C-alpha atoms as a printed R data frame, in Angstrom:
    type eleno elety resid chain resno      x       y       z
1   ATOM     1    CA   UNK     A     1 87.450  99.164 106.141
2   ATOM     2    CA   UNK     A     2 87.552  95.764 105.275
3   ATOM     3    CA   UNK     A     3 85.199  92.975 106.784
4   ATOM     4    CA   UNK     A     4 86.517  89.879 106.572
5   ATOM     5    CA   UNK     A     5 85.936  86.307 106.662
6   ATOM     6    CA   UNK     A     6 82.029  86.233 106.240
7   ATOM     7    CA   UNK     A     7 78.923  85.475 103.982
8   ATOM     8    CA   UNK     A     8 78.547  88.013 101.403
9   ATOM     9    CA   UNK     A     9 75.109  88.758 100.445
10  ATOM    10    CA   UNK     A    10 74.589  89.240  96.629
11  ATOM    11    CA   UNK     A    11 72.269  90.828  94.579
12  ATOM    12    CA   UNK     A    12 70.950  87.259  92.987
13  ATOM    13    CA   UNK     A    13 70.196  86.455  96.489
14  ATOM    14    CA   UNK     A    14 72.808  84.406  97.451
15  ATOM    15    CA   UNK     A    15 75.399  84.262  99.977
16  ATOM    16    CA   UNK     A    16 78.822  83.412  99.250
17  ATOM    17    CA   UNK     A    17 81.912  83.620 101.204
18  ATOM    18    CA   UNK     A    18 83.894  87.129 100.856
19  ATOM    19    CA   UNK     A    19 85.377  90.527 101.739
20  ATOM    20    CA   UNK     A    20 83.572  93.746 102.408
21  ATOM    21    CA   UNK     A    21 85.854  96.664 100.819
22  ATOM    22    CA   UNK     A    22 84.341 100.055 102.815
23  ATOM    23    CA   UNK     A    23 86.232 103.728 101.849
24  ATOM    24    CA   UNK     A    24 84.942 107.049 102.465
25  ATOM    25    CA   UNK     A    25 81.623 105.711 103.446
26  ATOM    26    CA   UNK     A    26 80.872 103.993 100.417
27  ATOM    27    CA   UNK     A    27 81.494 100.025  99.097
28  ATOM    28    CA   UNK     A    28 84.860 100.168  97.297
29  ATOM    29    CA   UNK     A    29 84.946  96.348  96.043
30  ATOM    30    CA   UNK     A    30 83.483  92.804  97.270
31  ATOM    31    CA   UNK     A    31 85.242  89.705  96.158
32  ATOM    32    CA   UNK     A    32 88.245  87.707  97.750
33  ATOM    33    CA   UNK     A    33 90.769  89.417  99.595
34  ATOM    34    CA   UNK     A    34 92.687  89.517  97.100
35  ATOM    35    CA   UNK     A    35 90.951  92.078  94.523
36  ATOM    36    CA   UNK     A    36 90.252  93.969  97.864
37  ATOM    37    CA   UNK     A    37 92.150  97.384  97.889
38  ATOM    38    CA   UNK     A    38 91.301 100.442 100.699
39  ATOM    39    CA   UNK     A    39 93.003 103.285 101.707
40  ATOM    40    CA   UNK     A    40 91.478 102.343 105.051
41  ATOM    41    CA   UNK     A    41 93.243 100.067 107.710
42  ATOM    42    CA   UNK     A    42 90.811  98.937 109.528
43  ATOM    43    CA   UNK     A    43 89.739  95.382 109.660
44  ATOM    44    CA   UNK     A    44 86.908  93.409 111.000
45  ATOM    45    CA   UNK     A    45 86.948  90.187 111.563
46  ATOM    46    CA   UNK     A    46 83.350  89.044 110.899
47  ATOM    47    CA   UNK     A    47 83.774  85.482 112.247
48  ATOM    48    CA   UNK     A    48 81.676  83.843 109.865
49  ATOM    49    CA   UNK     A    49 79.165  85.696 110.251
50  ATOM    50    CA   UNK     A    50 76.345  86.614 106.983
51  ATOM    51    CA   UNK     A    51 77.172  90.040 106.225
52  ATOM    52    CA   UNK     A    52 73.871  91.288 104.934
53  ATOM    53    CA   UNK     A    53 72.651  95.212 103.768
54  ATOM    54    CA   UNK     A    54 71.521  97.250 106.422
55  ATOM    55    CA   UNK     A    55 68.110  97.276 106.770
56  ATOM    56    CA   UNK     A    56 65.473  99.670 105.680
57  ATOM    57    CA   UNK     A    57 61.727  99.822 107.232
58  ATOM    58    CA   UNK     A    58 58.990 101.808 105.178
59  ATOM    59    CA   UNK     A    59 56.399 101.959 107.853
60  ATOM    60    CA   UNK     A    60 56.755 101.810 111.529
61  ATOM    61    CA   UNK     A    61 55.645 104.923 113.987
62  ATOM    62    CA   UNK     A    62 58.878 104.636 116.637
63  ATOM    63    CA   UNK     A    63 60.476 103.025 119.413
64  ATOM    64    CA   UNK     A    64 62.691 104.418 122.765
65  ATOM    65    CA   UNK     A    65 59.616 106.315 123.376
66  ATOM    66    CA   UNK     A    66 59.467 108.560 120.972
67  ATOM    67    CA   UNK     A    67 57.113 108.575 118.468
68  ATOM    68    CA   UNK     A    68 57.472 110.157 114.553
69  ATOM    69    CA   UNK     A    69 54.528 112.391 114.659
70  ATOM    70    CA   UNK     A    70 55.995 113.949 118.620
71  ATOM    71    CA   UNK     A    71 57.001 116.104 116.005
72  ATOM    72    CA   UNK     A    72 60.533 116.646 116.855
73  ATOM    73    CA   UNK     A    73 63.861 117.087 115.787
74  ATOM    74    CA   UNK     A    74 65.103 114.863 119.036
75  ATOM    75    CA   UNK     A    75 62.313 112.707 118.553
76  ATOM    76    CA   UNK     A    76 63.703 111.836 114.645
77  ATOM    77    CA   UNK     A    77 66.879 111.469 116.330
78  ATOM    78    CA   UNK     A    78 65.830 109.290 118.904
79  ATOM    79    CA   UNK     A    79 63.898 106.988 116.723
80  ATOM    80    CA   UNK     A    80 67.114 106.952 114.001
81  ATOM    81    CA   UNK     A    81 68.937 106.269 116.500
82  ATOM    82    CA   UNK     A    82 67.810 103.009 118.220
83  ATOM    83    CA   UNK     A    83 66.458 101.749 114.565
84  ATOM    84    CA   UNK     A    84 70.557 101.809 113.161
85  ATOM    85    CA   UNK     A    85 71.835 100.084 116.550
86  ATOM    86    CA   UNK     A    86 69.957  96.893 116.036
87  ATOM    87    CA   UNK     A    87 70.173  96.640 112.110
88  ATOM    88    CA   UNK     A    88 68.014  99.589 110.370
89  ATOM    89    CA   UNK     A    89 70.473 102.208 108.601
90  ATOM    90    CA   UNK     A    90 67.463 103.704 106.639
91  ATOM    91    CA   UNK     A    91 63.569 104.320 107.810
92  ATOM    92    CA   UNK     A    92 61.204 105.857 106.033
93  ATOM    93    CA   UNK     A    93 58.467 106.506 109.384
94  ATOM    94    CA   UNK     A    94 55.057 106.376 108.908
95  ATOM    95    CA   UNK     A    95 52.412 108.709 110.325
96  ATOM    96    CA   UNK     A    96 49.183 109.137 111.643
97  ATOM    97    CA   UNK     A    97 45.481 110.376 111.165
98  ATOM    98    CA   UNK     A    98 45.899 114.119 112.818
99  ATOM    99    CA   UNK     A    99 44.809 117.128 111.293
100 ATOM   100    CA   UNK     A   100 45.848 118.212 108.372
101 ATOM   101    CA   UNK     A   101 47.914 121.485 109.814
102 ATOM   102    CA   UNK     A   102 49.797 119.432 112.867
103 ATOM   103    CA   UNK     A   103 51.019 116.627 109.937
104 ATOM   104    CA   UNK     A   104 52.440 119.604 107.339
105 ATOM   105    CA   UNK     A   105 54.217 120.848 110.790
106 ATOM   106    CA   UNK     A   106 55.088 117.138 111.228
107 ATOM   107    CA   UNK     A   107 56.468 116.142 107.940
108 ATOM   108    CA   UNK     A   108 58.335 120.477 107.827
109 ATOM   109    CA   UNK     A   109 60.830 119.343 110.594
110 ATOM   110    CA   UNK     A   110 61.285 115.788 109.164
111 ATOM   111    CA   UNK     A   111 62.262 117.920 105.904
112 ATOM   112    CA   UNK     A   112 64.538 119.928 107.910
113 ATOM   113    CA   UNK     A   113 65.864 117.320 110.270
114 ATOM   114    CA   UNK     A   114 67.295 115.902 106.612
115 ATOM   115    CA   UNK     A   115 69.084 118.872 105.793
116 ATOM   116    CA   UNK     A   116 70.998 119.279 108.620
117 ATOM   117    CA   UNK     A   117 72.093 115.181 108.865
118 ATOM   118    CA   UNK     A   118 73.562 115.487 105.773
119 ATOM   119    CA   UNK     A   119 75.020 118.134 106.533
120 ATOM   120    CA   UNK     A   120 77.540 115.588 108.730
121 ATOM   121    CA   UNK     A   121 80.270 114.111 107.853
122 ATOM   122    CA   UNK     A   122 80.676 111.000 106.473
123 ATOM   123    CA   UNK     A   123 81.426 107.900 109.077
124 ATOM   124    CA   UNK     A   124 80.623 110.208 112.204
125 ATOM   125    CA   UNK     A   125 76.498 109.392 112.295
126 ATOM   126    CA   UNK     A   126 75.090 106.811 114.472
127 ATOM   127    CA   UNK     A   127 71.258 107.425 113.209
128 ATOM   128    CA   UNK     A   128 69.907 105.862 110.474
129 ATOM   129    CA   UNK     A   129 69.372 107.342 107.221
130 ATOM   130    CA   UNK     A   130 65.892 109.198 106.911
131 ATOM   131    CA   UNK     A   131 65.096 108.199 103.720
132 ATOM   132    CA   UNK     A   132 60.429 109.296 103.442
133 ATOM   133    CA   UNK     A   133 57.932 108.900 104.857
134 ATOM   134    CA   UNK     A   134 54.691 107.330 104.901
135 ATOM   135    CA   UNK     A   135 51.368 108.711 105.101
136 ATOM   136    CA   UNK     A   136 49.201 106.381 106.968
137 ATOM   137    CA   UNK     A   137 46.275 108.984 106.746
138 ATOM   138    CA   UNK     A   138 43.947 110.847 107.092
139 ATOM   139    CA   UNK     A   139 42.580 109.321 103.697
140 ATOM   140    CA   UNK     A   140 40.992 106.188 105.310
141 ATOM   141    CA   UNK     A   141 37.535 104.564 106.374
142 ATOM   142    CA   UNK     A   142 36.200 104.934 109.837
143 ATOM   143    CA   UNK     A   143 34.937 101.182 109.342
144 ATOM   144    CA   UNK     A   144 38.628 100.079 109.009
145 ATOM   145    CA   UNK     A   145 40.555 102.763 110.870
146 ATOM   146    CA   UNK     A   146 42.064 100.331 113.152
147 ATOM   147    CA   UNK     A   147 43.897 102.284 115.683
148 ATOM   148    CA   UNK     A   148 43.746 105.586 113.717
149 ATOM   149    CA   UNK     A   149 41.362 108.500 115.409
150 ATOM   150    CA   UNK     A   150 38.527 109.045 113.609
151 ATOM   151    CA   UNK     A   151 37.902 112.395 114.060
152 ATOM   152    CA   UNK     A   152 41.309 113.242 111.755
153 ATOM   153    CA   UNK     A   153 40.244 111.432 108.869
154 ATOM   154    CA   UNK     A   154 39.134 112.781 105.831
155 ATOM   155    CA   UNK     A   155 38.499 112.481 101.771
156 ATOM   156    CA   UNK     A   156 40.754 112.158  99.331
157 ATOM   157    CA   UNK     A   157 42.569 115.597  98.317
158 ATOM   158    CA   UNK     A   158 44.515 116.428  96.004
159 ATOM   159    CA   UNK     A   159 45.411 120.733  97.365
160 ATOM   160    CA   UNK     A   160 45.584 119.028 100.962
161 ATOM   161    CA   UNK     A   161 47.765 115.762  99.384
162 ATOM   162    CA   UNK     A   162 50.126 118.648  97.601
163 ATOM   163    CA   UNK     A   163 49.981 120.660 101.045
164 ATOM   164    CA   UNK     A   164 51.926 117.789 102.448
165 ATOM   165    CA   UNK     A   165 54.558 116.527  99.933
166 ATOM   166    CA   UNK     A   166 55.269 120.371  99.745
167 ATOM   167    CA   UNK     A   167 55.738 120.431 103.482
168 ATOM   168    CA   UNK     A   168 58.527 117.668 103.462
169 ATOM   169    CA   UNK     A   169 60.107 118.794 100.522
170 ATOM   170    CA   UNK     A   170 59.703 115.678  98.362
171 ATOM   171    CA   UNK     A   171 60.778 113.323 101.559
172 ATOM   172    CA   UNK     A   172 57.480 111.814 101.735
173 ATOM   173    CA   UNK     A   173 57.019 108.835  99.538
174 ATOM   174    CA   UNK     A   174 53.398 106.981 100.139
175 ATOM   175    CA   UNK     A   175 50.295 108.456 100.473
176 ATOM   176    CA   UNK     A   176 47.734 105.911 101.845
177 ATOM   177    CA   UNK     A   177 44.166 106.283 100.789
178 ATOM   178    CA   UNK     A   178 40.314 104.087 100.909
179 ATOM   179    CA   UNK     A   179 39.226 104.603  97.851
180 ATOM   180    CA   UNK     A   180 36.220 104.077  98.418
181 ATOM   181    CA   UNK     A   181 35.456 106.694 100.478
182 ATOM   182    CA   UNK     A   182 35.837 109.090  97.100
183 ATOM   183    CA   UNK     A   183 33.838 108.437  93.718
184 ATOM   184    CA   UNK     A   184 36.945 110.750  92.445
185 ATOM   185    CA   UNK     A   185 39.341 108.161  93.598
186 ATOM   186    CA   UNK     A   186 41.370 107.266  90.916
187 ATOM   187    CA   UNK     A   187 41.128 111.160  89.747
188 ATOM   188    CA   UNK     A   188 43.184 111.487  92.321
189 ATOM   189    CA   UNK     A   189 45.728 108.552  91.807
190 ATOM   190    CA   UNK     A   190 45.963 110.037  88.637
191 ATOM   191    CA   UNK     A   191 46.688 113.111  90.021
192 ATOM   192    CA   UNK     A   192 49.119 112.460  92.446
193 ATOM   193    CA   UNK     A   193 51.127 109.186  91.163
194 ATOM   194    CA   UNK     A   194 54.147 110.516  88.922
195 ATOM   195    CA   UNK     A   195 54.874 112.762  92.109
196 ATOM   196    CA   UNK     A   196 54.080 109.753  94.711
197 ATOM   197    CA   UNK     A   197 52.895 106.550  95.601
198 ATOM   198    CA   UNK     A   198 49.653 105.901  96.030
199 ATOM   199    CA   UNK     A   199 48.890 103.018  98.829
200 ATOM   200    CA   UNK     A   200 45.832 101.612  99.797
201 ATOM   201    CA   UNK     A   201 45.879 101.972 103.392
202 ATOM   202    CA   UNK     A   202 42.906 101.648 105.820
203 ATOM   203    CA   UNK     A   203 40.349 100.096 103.221
204 ATOM   204    CA   UNK     A   204 36.882  98.615 103.234
205 ATOM   205    CA   UNK     A   205 36.977  97.992  99.920
206 ATOM   206    CA   UNK     A   206 36.039  95.470  97.846
207 ATOM   207    CA   UNK     A   207 37.869  93.568  94.677
208 ATOM   208    CA   UNK     A   208 36.098  96.186  92.443
209 ATOM   209    CA   UNK     A   209 36.704  98.960  93.986
210 ATOM   210    CA   UNK     A   210 41.115  98.409  95.051
211 ATOM   211    CA   UNK     A   211 41.127  97.527  91.548
212 ATOM   212    CA   UNK     A   212 40.126 100.332  89.750
213 ATOM   213    CA   UNK     A   213 42.727 102.359  92.439
214 ATOM   214    CA   UNK     A   214 45.423  99.872  90.707
215 ATOM   215    CA   UNK     A   215 44.103 100.866  87.209
216 ATOM   216    CA   UNK     A   216 44.446 104.125  88.170
217 ATOM   217    CA   UNK     A   217 47.733 104.298  89.157
218 ATOM   218    CA   UNK     A   218 48.190 102.893  92.877
219 ATOM   219    CA   UNK     A   219 50.893 100.924  92.959
220 ATOM   220    CA   UNK     A   220 51.323  99.964  97.387
221 ATOM   221    CA   UNK     A   221 49.310  98.027  99.626
222 ATOM   222    CA   UNK     A   222 49.823  98.660 103.204
223 ATOM   223    CA   UNK     A   223 50.580  96.036 105.727
224 ATOM   224    CA   UNK     A   224 47.920  93.468 103.600
225 ATOM   225    CA   UNK     A   225 45.408  91.881 105.924
226 ATOM   226    CA   UNK     A   226 45.563  94.282 108.488
227 ATOM   227    CA   UNK     A   227 42.916  97.155 108.199
228 ATOM   228    CA   UNK     A   228 40.902  95.564 105.198
229 ATOM   229    CA   UNK     A   229 38.415  92.623 104.557
230 ATOM   230    CA   UNK     A   230 38.958  89.385 104.633
231 ATOM   231    CA   UNK     A   231 40.515  87.467 101.795
232 ATOM   232    CA   UNK     A   232 37.224  84.514 100.718
233 ATOM   233    CA   UNK     A   233 36.557  82.789  97.740
234 ATOM   234    CA   UNK     A   234 33.969  84.703  96.702
235 ATOM   235    CA   UNK     A   235 35.058  88.178  98.528
236 ATOM   236    CA   UNK     A   236 38.148  88.589  97.790
237 ATOM   237    CA   UNK     A   237 38.664  92.541  98.180
238 ATOM   238    CA   UNK     A   238 41.635  93.875  98.270
239 ATOM   239    CA   UNK     A   239 44.036  90.967  99.126
240 ATOM   240    CA   UNK     A   240 42.277  89.190  95.242
241 ATOM   241    CA   UNK     A   241 42.911  92.671  94.253
242 ATOM   242    CA   UNK     A   242 46.961  93.152  95.198
243 ATOM   243    CA   UNK     A   243 47.403  89.486  94.042
244 ATOM   244    CA   UNK     A   244 46.012  90.325  90.021
245 ATOM   245    CA   UNK     A   245 47.733  94.062  90.072
246 ATOM   246    CA   UNK     A   246 51.542  92.730  89.528
247 ATOM   247    CA   UNK     A   247 52.614  96.191  89.794
248 ATOM   248    CA   UNK     A   248 51.461  96.173  93.063
249 ATOM   249    CA   UNK     A   249 54.015  95.716  95.975
250 ATOM   250    CA   UNK     A   250 52.624  95.112  99.945
251 ATOM   251    CA   UNK     A   251 53.657  95.162 103.270
252 ATOM   252    CA   UNK     A   252 53.681  92.987 105.326
253 ATOM   253    CA   UNK     A   253 54.207  93.071 109.043
254 ATOM   254    CA   UNK     A   254 55.064  89.628 110.554
255 ATOM   255    CA   UNK     A   255 55.841  89.771 114.047
256 ATOM   256    CA   UNK     A   256 54.086  86.720 115.198
257 ATOM   257    CA   UNK     A   257 51.121  88.325 115.601
258 ATOM   258    CA   UNK     A   258 48.949  90.339 113.095
259 ATOM   259    CA   UNK     A   259 49.148  87.630 110.235
260 ATOM   260    CA   UNK     A   260 49.501  83.715 110.507
261 ATOM   261    CA   UNK     A   261 52.075  82.092 109.933
262 ATOM   262    CA   UNK     A   262 50.200  80.161 107.509
263 ATOM   263    CA   UNK     A   263 49.081  83.206 106.358
264 ATOM   264    CA   UNK     A   264 52.368  84.264 105.367
265 ATOM   265    CA   UNK     A   265 53.968  81.292 103.897
266 ATOM   266    CA   UNK     A   266 51.078  81.020 101.371
267 ATOM   267    CA   UNK     A   267 51.320  85.090 100.170
268 ATOM   268    CA   UNK     A   268 54.976  84.799  99.467
269 ATOM   269    CA   UNK     A   269 53.653  81.899  97.460
270 ATOM   270    CA   UNK     A   270 50.974  83.947  95.365
271 ATOM   271    CA   UNK     A   271 52.581  87.274  95.597
272 ATOM   272    CA   UNK     A   272 56.543  85.786  94.825
273 ATOM   273    CA   UNK     A   273 58.836  87.448  97.148
274 ATOM   274    CA   UNK     A   274 60.010  90.310  95.161
275 ATOM   275    CA   UNK     A   275 56.894  92.152  95.910
276 ATOM   276    CA   UNK     A   276 56.644  92.024  99.267
277 ATOM   277    CA   UNK     A   277 58.318  94.458 101.986
278 ATOM   278    CA   UNK     A   278 58.875  92.863 105.549
279 ATOM   279    CA   UNK     A   279 57.819  96.417 107.872
280 ATOM   280    CA   UNK     A   280 57.787  96.589 111.843
281 ATOM   281    CA   UNK     A   281 55.016  99.042 112.387
282 ATOM   282    CA   UNK     A   282 56.139  99.272 115.349
283 ATOM   283    CA   UNK     A   283 54.923 102.087 118.080
284 ATOM   284    CA   UNK     A   284 56.694 103.817 120.333
285 ATOM   285    CA   UNK     A   285 56.742 100.850 122.988
286 ATOM   286    CA   UNK     A   286 59.255  99.178 121.146
287 ATOM   287    CA   UNK     A   287 62.527  98.816 122.683
288 ATOM   288    CA   UNK     A   288 60.839  99.952 126.220
289 ATOM   289    CA   UNK     A   289 59.302  97.899 128.982
290 ATOM   290    CA   UNK     A   290 55.786  96.764 128.656
291 ATOM   291    CA   UNK     A   291 53.129  99.342 130.038
292 ATOM   292    CA   UNK     A   292 50.784 101.941 128.348
293 ATOM   293    CA   UNK     A   293 51.996 104.058 125.526
294 ATOM   294    CA   UNK     A   294 50.342 106.516 123.287
295 ATOM   295    CA   UNK     A   295 49.914 106.073 119.381
296 ATOM   296    CA   UNK     A   296 48.177 108.374 117.533
297 ATOM   297    CA   UNK     A   297 46.853 110.312 120.613
298 ATOM   298    CA   UNK     A   298 44.996 106.876 121.511
299 ATOM   299    CA   UNK     A   299 46.270 105.086 124.962
300 ATOM   300    CA   UNK     A   300 47.514 101.774 123.501
301 ATOM   301    CA   UNK     A   301 48.591  99.271 126.676
302 ATOM   302    CA   UNK     A   302 51.527  96.860 125.759
303 ATOM   303    CA   UNK     A   303 51.417  93.382 127.139
304 ATOM   304    CA   UNK     A   304 52.629  90.116 125.970
305 ATOM   305    CA   UNK     A   305 54.369  91.187 122.811
306 ATOM   306    CA   UNK     A   306 50.879  92.936 121.694
307 ATOM   307    CA   UNK     A   307 50.419  96.451 121.478
308 ATOM   308    CA   UNK     A   308 46.220  97.283 121.666
309 ATOM   309    CA   UNK     A   309 44.112  99.998 121.939
310 ATOM   310    CA   UNK     A   310 42.840 100.632 125.572
311 ATOM   311    CA   UNK     A   311 39.342 101.404 124.473
312 ATOM   312    CA   UNK     A   312 38.685  98.407 121.720
313 ATOM   313    CA   UNK     A   313 41.365  96.175 122.232
314 ATOM   314    CA   UNK     A   314 41.989  96.457 118.642
315 ATOM   315    CA   UNK     A   315 45.675  95.930 117.382
316 ATOM   316    CA   UNK     A   316 48.043  99.147 117.349
317 ATOM   317    CA   UNK     A   317 51.061  98.810 115.822
318 ATOM   318    CA   UNK     A   318 53.217  96.193 117.198
319 ATOM   319    CA   UNK     A   319 56.155  96.654 120.024
320 ATOM   320    CA   UNK     A   320 58.978  94.533 117.562
321 ATOM   321    CA   UNK     A   321 61.373  95.983 115.383
322 ATOM   322    CA   UNK     A   322 62.364  95.196 111.957
323 ATOM   323    CA   UNK     A   323 65.286  93.653 112.981
324 ATOM   324    CA   UNK     A   324 63.289  91.398 115.092
325 ATOM   325    CA   UNK     A   325 60.081  90.294 112.232
326 ATOM   326    CA   UNK     A   326 62.821  89.724 109.457
327 ATOM   327    CA   UNK     A   327 64.071  86.792 111.826
328 ATOM   328    CA   UNK     A   328 60.416  85.799 113.130
329 ATOM   329    CA   UNK     A   329 59.612  85.525 109.191
330 ATOM   330    CA   UNK     A   330 62.623  82.605 109.155
331 ATOM   331    CA   UNK     A   331 63.045  81.313 112.268
332 ATOM   332    CA   UNK     A   332 59.086  80.607 112.640
333 ATOM   333    CA   UNK     A   333 58.128  81.001 109.512
334 ATOM   334    CA   UNK     A   334 59.479  78.908 107.542
335 ATOM   335    CA   UNK     A   335 60.873  81.868 104.792
336 ATOM   336    CA   UNK     A   336 64.620  81.306 103.794
337 ATOM   337    CA   UNK     A   337 66.720  84.116 104.862
338 ATOM   338    CA   UNK     A   338 67.824  84.665 101.629
339 ATOM   339    CA   UNK     A   339 63.875  85.920 100.849
340 ATOM   340    CA   UNK     A   340 63.449  87.643 103.949
341 ATOM   341    CA   UNK     A   341 67.061  89.116 104.196
342 ATOM   342    CA   UNK     A   342 65.114  90.813 100.288
343 ATOM   343    CA   UNK     A   343 62.440  91.600 101.384
344 ATOM   344    CA   UNK     A   344 63.735  93.848 104.237
345 ATOM   345    CA   UNK     A   345 66.520  95.251 102.201
346 ATOM   346    CA   UNK     A   346 66.071  95.380  98.200
347 ATOM   347    CA   UNK     A   347 62.451  95.545  98.290
348 ATOM   348    CA   UNK     A   348 62.035  97.884 100.343
349 ATOM   349    CA   UNK     A   349 64.691 100.453  98.908
350 ATOM   350    CA   UNK     A   350 63.342 100.090  95.050
351 ATOM   351    CA   UNK     A   351 59.693 101.073  96.404
352 ATOM   352    CA   UNK     A   352 61.148 103.690  98.106
353 ATOM   353    CA   UNK     A   353 63.587 104.975  94.955
354 ATOM   354    CA   UNK     A   354 66.596 105.320  96.469
355 ATOM   355    CA   UNK     A   355 68.381 101.266  95.409
356 ATOM   356    CA   UNK     A   356 70.709 103.181  92.931
357 ATOM   357    CA   UNK     A   357 72.412 104.036  97.084
358 ATOM   358    CA   UNK     A   358 71.483 101.472  99.277
359 ATOM   359    CA   UNK     A   359 69.819  97.737  99.480
360 ATOM   360    CA   UNK     A   360 72.756  95.822  98.673
361 ATOM   361    CA   UNK     A   361 76.502  95.944  98.587
362 ATOM   362    CA   UNK     A   362 77.302  96.910  95.660
363 ATOM   363    CA   UNK     A   363 80.182  98.779  94.794
364 ATOM   364    CA   UNK     A   364 79.142 101.849  94.562
365 ATOM   365    CA   UNK     A   365 76.470 101.734  97.194
366 ATOM   366    CA   UNK     A   366 76.418 103.320 101.170
367 ATOM   367    CA   UNK     A   367 78.538 101.000 103.342
368 ATOM   368    CA   UNK     A   368 75.525 100.344 105.578
369 ATOM   369    CA   UNK     A   369 76.231  96.360 106.512
370 ATOM   370    CA   UNK     A   370 75.172  94.191 109.264
371 ATOM   371    CA   UNK     A   371 76.721  90.946 110.555
372 ATOM   372    CA   UNK     A   372 74.529  87.983 111.430
373 ATOM   373    CA   UNK     A   373 75.743  84.947 113.403
374 ATOM   374    CA   UNK     A   374 74.341  81.592 112.588
375 ATOM   375    CA   UNK     A   375 71.357  81.452 114.500
376 ATOM   376    CA   UNK     A   376 70.354  84.839 113.047
377 ATOM   377    CA   UNK     A   377 71.959  87.223 116.830
378 ATOM   378    CA   UNK     A   378 73.121  91.157 115.677
379 ATOM   379    CA   UNK     A   379 76.734  90.465 116.264
380 ATOM   380    CA   UNK     A   380 77.758  94.260 114.199
381 ATOM   381    CA   UNK     A   381 76.787  96.948 112.415
382 ATOM   382    CA   UNK     A   382 78.803  99.091 110.300
383 ATOM   383    CA   UNK     A   383 76.889 102.585 108.685
384 ATOM   384    CA   UNK     A   384 78.947 104.455 106.307
385 ATOM   385    CA   UNK     A   385 82.192 102.230 106.941
386 ATOM   386    CA   UNK     A   386 81.781 102.736 110.755
387 ATOM   387    CA   UNK     A   387 81.592 100.248 113.064
388 ATOM   388    CA   UNK     A   388 78.191 101.307 115.552
389 ATOM   389    CA   UNK     A   389 77.843  98.344 117.543
């Protein structure tokens, strides 16, 4: 396939006029037409659209009525198909705080799903690639549990964590903890950090406790500002510790509901765009009519674009996909398209350790390309060199 007449997003975060050649599911070359050679004579006229890498969502729970924690091949497949259809071509879904045995079973299903997906012929799959799992629980705090079920919360345990990693066959990429709940949190981090990214998630940690966790090797923050102490001038909390720990990357839900646009802009200035990963945190109501759904076994009401627990009105994930979040960042929050694209493609790929194959339109990487018009409307999705939308 050759994608012509597009503004190609480059690794130095610019858009340049050019074309993209894809052969055998991989990007063969990028440049002016005279430089492109491919054995596939399929031509896609981009009509002046922006061409960017397929988006990567490293933290979301579900969509189209399905949840990753349903623990079935069908659920993962339906989720992956929807995500690909809206331009998210690689996914790392999140677990909820559930019983340990149940989480092991969910992770084993995901591992088997990935093995079966890899058997498919190149250029035949219309589903997003399952490239990781983000464990949001069960090592979290009751105080900041949010929409998590506190009955299943436990303290950090390296043996249990290893069971999760083994069940997933290496698919788990992030394990969230609340370090203040365990005096041995730093020991847990040092023991596990060479196998998996340790993130601070649903935590009530103060600044010193968060800094100790980051100094021990934790390097990620789950949905910054949400389910953690407020960032104030005398108590900077987790947010202040993230700011001072330059090796730490931070997720942000930019659906226009979870974080005020002014705070989003301030955070880009404070951390730098290279440390921010846009996520959707979407739940099963995404892509569905508003109404009542469930998340982690708890009832959720979705109305006016907000997903809230029926029990207490707390936010329960989002009903917005990553593509819409990226558009919101640009159109309603004043972040440049060039910056927003990096935070939804390059940065998550680097966090997952898959930047060799995903996250940029570079020869040798997977032929996943999204075309957006000037108003950022989705015009086409190419997955492994095959147009799927």
